[in-house]
XYZ file of C-alpha atoms in Angstrom:
483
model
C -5.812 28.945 45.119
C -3.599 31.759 44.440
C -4.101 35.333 44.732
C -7.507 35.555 44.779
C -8.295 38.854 42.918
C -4.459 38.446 40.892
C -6.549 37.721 37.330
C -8.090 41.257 38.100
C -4.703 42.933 38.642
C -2.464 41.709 36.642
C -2.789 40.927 32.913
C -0.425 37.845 31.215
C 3.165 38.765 30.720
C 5.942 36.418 29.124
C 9.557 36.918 29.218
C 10.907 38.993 26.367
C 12.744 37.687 23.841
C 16.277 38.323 22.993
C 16.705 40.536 20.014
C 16.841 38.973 16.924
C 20.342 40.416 15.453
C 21.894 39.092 18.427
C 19.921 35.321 18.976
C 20.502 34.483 15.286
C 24.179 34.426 15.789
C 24.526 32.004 18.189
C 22.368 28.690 19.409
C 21.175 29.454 22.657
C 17.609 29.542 23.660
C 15.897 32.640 22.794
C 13.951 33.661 25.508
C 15.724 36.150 28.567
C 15.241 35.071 32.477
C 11.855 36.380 34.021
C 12.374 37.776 37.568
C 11.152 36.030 40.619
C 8.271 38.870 41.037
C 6.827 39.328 38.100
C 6.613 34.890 37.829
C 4.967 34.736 41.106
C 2.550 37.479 39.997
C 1.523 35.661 37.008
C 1.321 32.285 38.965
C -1.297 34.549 40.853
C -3.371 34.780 37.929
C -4.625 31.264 38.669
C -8.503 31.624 39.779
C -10.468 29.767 42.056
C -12.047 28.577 38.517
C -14.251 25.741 40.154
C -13.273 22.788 37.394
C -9.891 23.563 36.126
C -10.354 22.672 32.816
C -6.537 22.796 32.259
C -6.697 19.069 33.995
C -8.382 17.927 31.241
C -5.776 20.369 28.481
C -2.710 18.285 29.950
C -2.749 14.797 28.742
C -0.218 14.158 31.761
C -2.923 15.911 33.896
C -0.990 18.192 35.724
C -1.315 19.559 39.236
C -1.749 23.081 37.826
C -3.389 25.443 40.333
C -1.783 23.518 43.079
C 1.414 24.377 41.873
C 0.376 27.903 40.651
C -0.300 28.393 44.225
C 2.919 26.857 45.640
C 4.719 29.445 43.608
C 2.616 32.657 44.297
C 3.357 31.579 48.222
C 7.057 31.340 47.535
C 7.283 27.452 48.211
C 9.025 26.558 45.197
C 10.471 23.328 46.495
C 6.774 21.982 46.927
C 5.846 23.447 43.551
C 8.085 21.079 42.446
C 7.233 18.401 44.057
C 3.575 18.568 42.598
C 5.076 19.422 39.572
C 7.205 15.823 39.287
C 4.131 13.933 40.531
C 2.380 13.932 37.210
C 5.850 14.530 34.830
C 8.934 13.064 34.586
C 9.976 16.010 32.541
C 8.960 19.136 33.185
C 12.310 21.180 31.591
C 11.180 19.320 28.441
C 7.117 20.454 28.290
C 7.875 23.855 29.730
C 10.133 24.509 26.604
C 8.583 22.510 23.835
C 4.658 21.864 24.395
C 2.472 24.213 22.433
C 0.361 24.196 26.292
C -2.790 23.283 25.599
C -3.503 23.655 29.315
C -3.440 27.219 28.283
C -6.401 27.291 25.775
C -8.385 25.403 28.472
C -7.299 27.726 30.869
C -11.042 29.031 32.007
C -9.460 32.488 32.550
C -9.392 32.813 28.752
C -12.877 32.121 28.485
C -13.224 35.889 28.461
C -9.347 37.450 29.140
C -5.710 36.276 28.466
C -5.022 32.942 29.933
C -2.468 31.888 33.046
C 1.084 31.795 31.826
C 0.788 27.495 32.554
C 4.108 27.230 30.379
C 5.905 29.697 32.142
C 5.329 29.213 35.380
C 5.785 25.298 34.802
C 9.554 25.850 33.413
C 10.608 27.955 35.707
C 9.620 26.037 38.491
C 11.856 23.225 37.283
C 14.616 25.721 36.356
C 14.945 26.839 39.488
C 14.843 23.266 41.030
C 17.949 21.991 39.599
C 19.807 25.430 40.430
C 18.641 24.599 43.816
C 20.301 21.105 43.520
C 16.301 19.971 44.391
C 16.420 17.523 41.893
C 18.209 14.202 43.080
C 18.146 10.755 41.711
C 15.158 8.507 43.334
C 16.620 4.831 42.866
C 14.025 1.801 44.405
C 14.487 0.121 47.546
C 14.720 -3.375 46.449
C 15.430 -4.999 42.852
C 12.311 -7.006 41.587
C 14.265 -9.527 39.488
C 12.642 -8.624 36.282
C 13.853 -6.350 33.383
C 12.520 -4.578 30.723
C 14.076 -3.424 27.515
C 12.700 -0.241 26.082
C 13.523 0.554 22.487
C 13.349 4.486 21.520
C 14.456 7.146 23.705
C 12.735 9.741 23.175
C 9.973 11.241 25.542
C 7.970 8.275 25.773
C 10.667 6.092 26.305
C 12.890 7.631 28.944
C 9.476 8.838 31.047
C 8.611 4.501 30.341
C 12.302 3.775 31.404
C 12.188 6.164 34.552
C 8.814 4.782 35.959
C 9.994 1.119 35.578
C 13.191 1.764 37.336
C 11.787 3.428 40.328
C 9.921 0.263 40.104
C 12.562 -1.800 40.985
C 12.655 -3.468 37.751
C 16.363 -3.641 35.303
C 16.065 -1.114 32.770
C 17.968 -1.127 29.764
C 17.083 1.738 26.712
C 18.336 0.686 22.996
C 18.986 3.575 20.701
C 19.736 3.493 17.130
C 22.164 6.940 17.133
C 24.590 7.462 18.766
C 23.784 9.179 21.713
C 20.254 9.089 23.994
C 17.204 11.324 23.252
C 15.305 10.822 19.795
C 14.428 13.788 18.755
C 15.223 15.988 22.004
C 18.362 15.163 20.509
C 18.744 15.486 16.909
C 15.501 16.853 16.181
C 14.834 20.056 18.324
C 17.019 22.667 17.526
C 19.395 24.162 20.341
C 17.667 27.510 20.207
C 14.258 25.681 21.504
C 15.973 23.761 24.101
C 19.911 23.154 25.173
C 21.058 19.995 25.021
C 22.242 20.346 28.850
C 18.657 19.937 29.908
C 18.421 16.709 28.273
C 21.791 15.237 29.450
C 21.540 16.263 33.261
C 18.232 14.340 33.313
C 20.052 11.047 31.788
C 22.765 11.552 34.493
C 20.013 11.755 36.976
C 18.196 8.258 35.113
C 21.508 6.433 35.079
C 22.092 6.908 38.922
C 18.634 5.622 39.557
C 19.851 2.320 37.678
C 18.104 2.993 34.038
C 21.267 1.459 31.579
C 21.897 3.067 27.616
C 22.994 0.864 24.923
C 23.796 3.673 21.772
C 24.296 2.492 18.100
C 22.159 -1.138 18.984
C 19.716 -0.786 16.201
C 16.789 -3.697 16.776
C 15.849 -5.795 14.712
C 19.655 -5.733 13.349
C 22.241 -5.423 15.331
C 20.700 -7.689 17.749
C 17.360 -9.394 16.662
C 14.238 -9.134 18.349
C 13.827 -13.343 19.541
C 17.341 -12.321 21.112
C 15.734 -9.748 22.811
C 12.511 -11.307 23.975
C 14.833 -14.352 25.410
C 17.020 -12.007 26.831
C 14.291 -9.468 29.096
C 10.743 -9.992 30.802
C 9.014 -7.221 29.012
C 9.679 -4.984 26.383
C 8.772 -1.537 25.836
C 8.505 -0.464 21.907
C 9.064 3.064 22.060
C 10.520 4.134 18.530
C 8.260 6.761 17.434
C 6.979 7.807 14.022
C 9.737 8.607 11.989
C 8.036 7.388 8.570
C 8.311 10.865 7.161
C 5.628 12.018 4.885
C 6.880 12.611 1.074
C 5.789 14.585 -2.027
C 6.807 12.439 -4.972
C 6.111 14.924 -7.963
C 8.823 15.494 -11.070
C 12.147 16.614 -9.846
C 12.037 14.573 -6.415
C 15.645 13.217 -7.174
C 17.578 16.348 -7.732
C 19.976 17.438 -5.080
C 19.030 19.569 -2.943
C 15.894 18.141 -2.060
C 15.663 16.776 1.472
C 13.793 16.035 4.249
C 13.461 18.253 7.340
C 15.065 14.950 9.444
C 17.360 15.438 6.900
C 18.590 18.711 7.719
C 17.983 19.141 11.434
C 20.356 16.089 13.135
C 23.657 17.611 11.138
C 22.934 21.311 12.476
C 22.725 19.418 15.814
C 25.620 17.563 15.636
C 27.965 20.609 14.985
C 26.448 22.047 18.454
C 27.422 18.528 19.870
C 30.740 19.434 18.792
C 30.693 16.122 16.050
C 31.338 18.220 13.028
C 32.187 22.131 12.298
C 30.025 22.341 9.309
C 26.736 20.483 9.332
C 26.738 17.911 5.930
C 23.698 20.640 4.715
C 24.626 24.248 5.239
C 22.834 26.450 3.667
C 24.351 30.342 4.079
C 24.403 32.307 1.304
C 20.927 29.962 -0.481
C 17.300 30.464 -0.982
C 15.751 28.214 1.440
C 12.006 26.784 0.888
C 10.139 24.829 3.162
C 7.090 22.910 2.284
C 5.096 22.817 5.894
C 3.614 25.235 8.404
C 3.739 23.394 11.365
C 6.760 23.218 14.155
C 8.946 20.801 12.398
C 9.081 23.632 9.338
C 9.669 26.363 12.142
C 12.406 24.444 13.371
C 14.278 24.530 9.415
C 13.392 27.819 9.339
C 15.114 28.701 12.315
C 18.054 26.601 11.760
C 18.293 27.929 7.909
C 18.555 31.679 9.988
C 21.311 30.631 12.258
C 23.122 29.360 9.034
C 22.929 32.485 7.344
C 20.437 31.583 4.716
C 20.458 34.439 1.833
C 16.501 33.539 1.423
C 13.837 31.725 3.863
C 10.100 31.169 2.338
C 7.893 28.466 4.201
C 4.896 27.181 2.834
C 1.970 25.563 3.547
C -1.430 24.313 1.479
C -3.771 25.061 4.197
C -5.228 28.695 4.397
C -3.940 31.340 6.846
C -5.251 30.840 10.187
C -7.542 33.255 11.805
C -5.916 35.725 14.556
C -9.125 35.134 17.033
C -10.207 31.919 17.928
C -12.843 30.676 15.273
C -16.635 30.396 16.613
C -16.327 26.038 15.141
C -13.381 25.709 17.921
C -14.668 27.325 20.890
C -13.575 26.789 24.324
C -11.588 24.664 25.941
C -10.557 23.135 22.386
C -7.418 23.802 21.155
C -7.518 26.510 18.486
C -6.215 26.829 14.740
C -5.426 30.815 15.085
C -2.099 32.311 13.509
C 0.870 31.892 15.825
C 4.428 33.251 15.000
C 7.304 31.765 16.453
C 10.502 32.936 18.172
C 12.200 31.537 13.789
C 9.188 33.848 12.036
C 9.899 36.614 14.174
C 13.626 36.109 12.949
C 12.595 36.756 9.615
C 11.727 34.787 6.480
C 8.097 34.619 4.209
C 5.081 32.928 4.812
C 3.115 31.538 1.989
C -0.595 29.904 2.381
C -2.712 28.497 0.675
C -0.369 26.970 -2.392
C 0.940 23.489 -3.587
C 4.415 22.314 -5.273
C 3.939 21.162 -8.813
C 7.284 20.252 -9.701
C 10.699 21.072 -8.521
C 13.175 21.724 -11.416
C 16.367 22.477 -11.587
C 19.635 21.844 -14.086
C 22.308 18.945 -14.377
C 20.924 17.271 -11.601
C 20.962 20.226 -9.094
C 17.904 21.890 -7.713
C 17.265 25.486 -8.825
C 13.757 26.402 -8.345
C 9.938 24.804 -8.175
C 6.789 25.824 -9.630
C 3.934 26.558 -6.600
C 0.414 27.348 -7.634
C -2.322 28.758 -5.337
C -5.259 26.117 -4.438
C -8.381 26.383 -2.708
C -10.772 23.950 -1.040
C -13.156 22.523 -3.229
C -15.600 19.838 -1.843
C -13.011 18.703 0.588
C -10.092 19.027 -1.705
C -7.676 21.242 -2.748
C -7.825 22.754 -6.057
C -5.756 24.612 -8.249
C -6.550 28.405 -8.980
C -6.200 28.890 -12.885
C -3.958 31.727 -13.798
C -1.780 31.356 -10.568
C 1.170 29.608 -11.231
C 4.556 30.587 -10.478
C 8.242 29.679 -9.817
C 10.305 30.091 -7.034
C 13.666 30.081 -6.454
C 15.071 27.821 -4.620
C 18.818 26.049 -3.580
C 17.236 24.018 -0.921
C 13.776 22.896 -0.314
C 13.431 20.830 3.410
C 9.680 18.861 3.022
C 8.488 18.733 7.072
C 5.068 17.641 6.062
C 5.036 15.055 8.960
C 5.235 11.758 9.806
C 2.933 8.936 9.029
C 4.115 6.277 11.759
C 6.938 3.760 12.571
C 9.645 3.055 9.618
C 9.166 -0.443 8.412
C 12.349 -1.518 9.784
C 14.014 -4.754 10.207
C 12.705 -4.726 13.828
C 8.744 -3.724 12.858
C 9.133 -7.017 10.413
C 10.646 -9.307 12.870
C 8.116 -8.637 15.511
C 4.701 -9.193 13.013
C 2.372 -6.645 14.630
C -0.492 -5.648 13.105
C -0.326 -1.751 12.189
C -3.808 0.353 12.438
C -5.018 2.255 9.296
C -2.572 4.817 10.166
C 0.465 2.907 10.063
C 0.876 2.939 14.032
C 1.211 -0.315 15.778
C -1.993 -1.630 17.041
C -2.384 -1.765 21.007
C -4.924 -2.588 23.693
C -6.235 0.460 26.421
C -3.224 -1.122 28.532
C -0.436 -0.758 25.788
C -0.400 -4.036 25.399
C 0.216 -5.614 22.048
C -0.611 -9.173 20.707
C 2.557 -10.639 21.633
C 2.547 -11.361 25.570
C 4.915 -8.890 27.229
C 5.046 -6.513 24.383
C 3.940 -3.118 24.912
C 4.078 0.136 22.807
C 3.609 3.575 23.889
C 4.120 7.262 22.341
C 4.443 8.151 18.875
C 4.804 4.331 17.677
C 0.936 3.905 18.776
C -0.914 6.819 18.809
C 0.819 8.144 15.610
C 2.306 11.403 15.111
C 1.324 13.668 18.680
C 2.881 16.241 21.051
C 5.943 15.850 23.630
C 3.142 15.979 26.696
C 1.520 13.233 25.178
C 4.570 11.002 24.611
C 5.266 10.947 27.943
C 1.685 10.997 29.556
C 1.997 7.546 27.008
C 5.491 6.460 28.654
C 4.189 6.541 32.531
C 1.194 4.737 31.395
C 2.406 2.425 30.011
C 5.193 1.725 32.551
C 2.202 1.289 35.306
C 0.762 -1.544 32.496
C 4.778 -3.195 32.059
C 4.623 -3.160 36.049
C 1.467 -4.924 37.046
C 2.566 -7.570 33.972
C 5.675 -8.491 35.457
C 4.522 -8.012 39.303
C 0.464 -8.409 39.624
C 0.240 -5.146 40.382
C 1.070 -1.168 40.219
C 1.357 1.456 42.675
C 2.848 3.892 39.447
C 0.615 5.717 38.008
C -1.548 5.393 34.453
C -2.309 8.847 33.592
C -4.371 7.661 30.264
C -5.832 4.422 28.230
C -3.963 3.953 24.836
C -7.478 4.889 22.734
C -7.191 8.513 24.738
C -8.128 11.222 22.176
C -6.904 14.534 22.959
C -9.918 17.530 23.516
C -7.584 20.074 22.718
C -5.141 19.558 20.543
């Protein structure tokens, strides 16, 4: 363990922010470095808890006190070391995941949990300053290869296992460049794309091949595939966004959050100067509470939005954690993010009747409040209104894979959620076919993409070899306890 009485001394502590009239005006991540000390005093915080519960918070089951200790000892080359034996991707969890690890924490059972997230990010930072982090390529070559179609989480951590495997590796991607939505869907103020592209450099020397702009199913066809590799890996995501088809759907300047995002994205790629929707000088609305609509709002900010109002149907969250979600679950409590802090309303508890607007151009939409009424959500009487509104961005979420070209040509059977149907080992019911992350387990969180990706890598492995010596973190019919 770590310092044994450092829960007693110290309390939690993040890094500050940077201030907001500075952060909005440019793209880079918002949060200030944390000195050496004060991180190694808050990995101290870990307790000698007994059953860390955080195990069971982390889908990818992370090595948490071990590491916690590493760092309060000043070892951070072991810390990361434990740190890359359960995740391929630390820089990518430490910055996005909404650490669930931290409302298992058992500290904060009774006190503020152990900065998990914190500690966990910096340990990788620090690594590749360090130059730590090198490319682990296999020994030997086993002959077989794998195609693995998606690249985002699930798919690189699939496509990183497999080639430390031994096994030929080859990613397809759809855009233009590697990532999913690391890439085009995270803003650059949640994570810099540099993080991303020094772990493909690091994938590419290990052997792990990128083919860009090869949509499947289309530009090559998915019998050409099977012929053509041993295995395949479906690893596309959910990206069947979720819609609200109500009068005035088809005037401009209605769109969908993946919409908006990837063009905001590609100007910070250097693509384009101005992303195709820019919105300075507009009222912005956003129907949806959750990251995705923090991620708009955040963007809409950077762009100089005149207006920012984000809604969402459900009511407002509690600020303490509600006596039906107790601990270790993963509470529904009000949580502002680095974009509400920048500014902008918050609206609960109301619906979108209709969006209107004039010659074919979006002006405003009519919201009314609702309320739950034996377990739906009803309009209150007398509570209508109308908003204005240039833009509205609907990040509502996603509902499973898009019924593409390649979903047809393989014929899989898709659950009641519109995910593609899978066995405890990933496996589909086509021999060799295997499908992990969003594309099975429907719309989830980073950690559990690419808790997926390894596990099903260690399944792809013992197909084409007999058996696995990589590692399968979690069965496919895994539910989450905290989140």
């Amino acid at each position: 363990m770590a310092d044994p009485r450092g829960f007693l001394k110290a309390d939690r502590e993040l890094p500050p922010r940077r201030p907001v009239d500075i952060r909005i005006r440019d793209w880079r991540e918002v949060y200030e470095e944390m000195g050496e000390d004060r991180l190694r005093t808050q990995a101290g915080r870990c307790m000698d808890c007994g059953i860390p519960f955080c195990h069971n918070g982390c889908p990818l089951g992370n090595l948490i006190p071990e590491w916690n200790d590493l760092v309060w000892q000043g070892d951070w080359q072991s810390a990361m070391e434990r740190l890359h034996a359960t995740n391929n991707f630390p820089e990518f969890t430490g910055r996005l995941c909404p650490a669930p690890c931290e409302t298992a924490c058992v500290l904060g059972i009774n006190a503020n949990p152990v900065t998990i997230k914190q500690v966990e990010v910096s340990i990788i930072d620090r690594a590749w300053e360090s130059g730590w982090v090198t490319p682990q390529p296999p020994d030997r070559l086993s002959g077989k290869s794998v195609a693995v179609v998606g690249s985002g989480p699930a798919g690189l951590a699939a496509a990183q296992q497999l080639a430390r495997a031994g096994h030929t590796v080859v990613v397809y991607e759809r855009a233009d460049r590697i990532g999913g939505l690391l890439r085009y869907g995270i803003p650059e103020f949640k994570m810099e794309k540099f993080h991303l592209d020094r772990r493909l450099e690091q994938m590419a020397a290990e052997g792990v091949r990128f083919r860009t702009g090869v949509e499947v199913g289309v530009d090559i066809t998915v019998d050409a595939l099977r012929k053509r590799y041993d295995s395949i890996v479906l690893a596309v995501g959910a990206t069947q966004w979720r819609d609200l088809p109500i009068p005035g759907r088809e005037l401009t300047g209605v769109y969908q959050a993946m919409e908006y995002l990837p063009g905001a994205n590609r100007v910070q790629e250097g693509d384009l100067e101005i992303a195709p929707i820019d919105v300075k000088d507009a009222h912005v609305v956003i129907i949806g509470g959750g990251d995705t609509g923090a991620d708009c709002l955040g963007t809409a900010h950077r762009q100089g939005a005149a207006s920012v109002t984000q809604l969402e149907i459900m009511p407002t969250p509690p600020d303490q954690r509600p006596g039906t979600q107790p601990w270790p679950t993963y509470p529904m409590v009000y949580r502002t993010s680095s974009a509400h802090e920048e500014g902008g309303d918050r609206m609960f508890s109301v619906s979108t009747t209709e969006f209107v607007g004039h010659e074919g151009r979006l002006t405003g939409m009519r919201i009314v409040e609702v309320q739950m009424s034996d377990g739906r959500f009803e309009p209150v009487a007398g509570t209508e209104r109308e908003l204005p509104a240039d833009y509205v961005f609907l990040a509502m979420g996603f509902t499973g894979p898009e019924r593409s070209p390649m979903v047809e040509q393989f014929d899989l059977p898709l659950d009641d959620r519109g995910a593609i149907e899978r066995a405890d080992d990933y496996a589909t019911a086509l021999d060799g076919i295997f499908v992990a992350g969003d594309a099975g387990r429907g719309q989830s969180l980073i950690v559990w993409a690419i808790a997926e990706g390894r596990a099903a890598a260690a399944s792809v492995d013992r197909y084409l070899s007999g058996e696995s010596n990589l590692p399968f973190p979690i069965p496919a019919t895994a539910r989450p306890l905290t989140v």
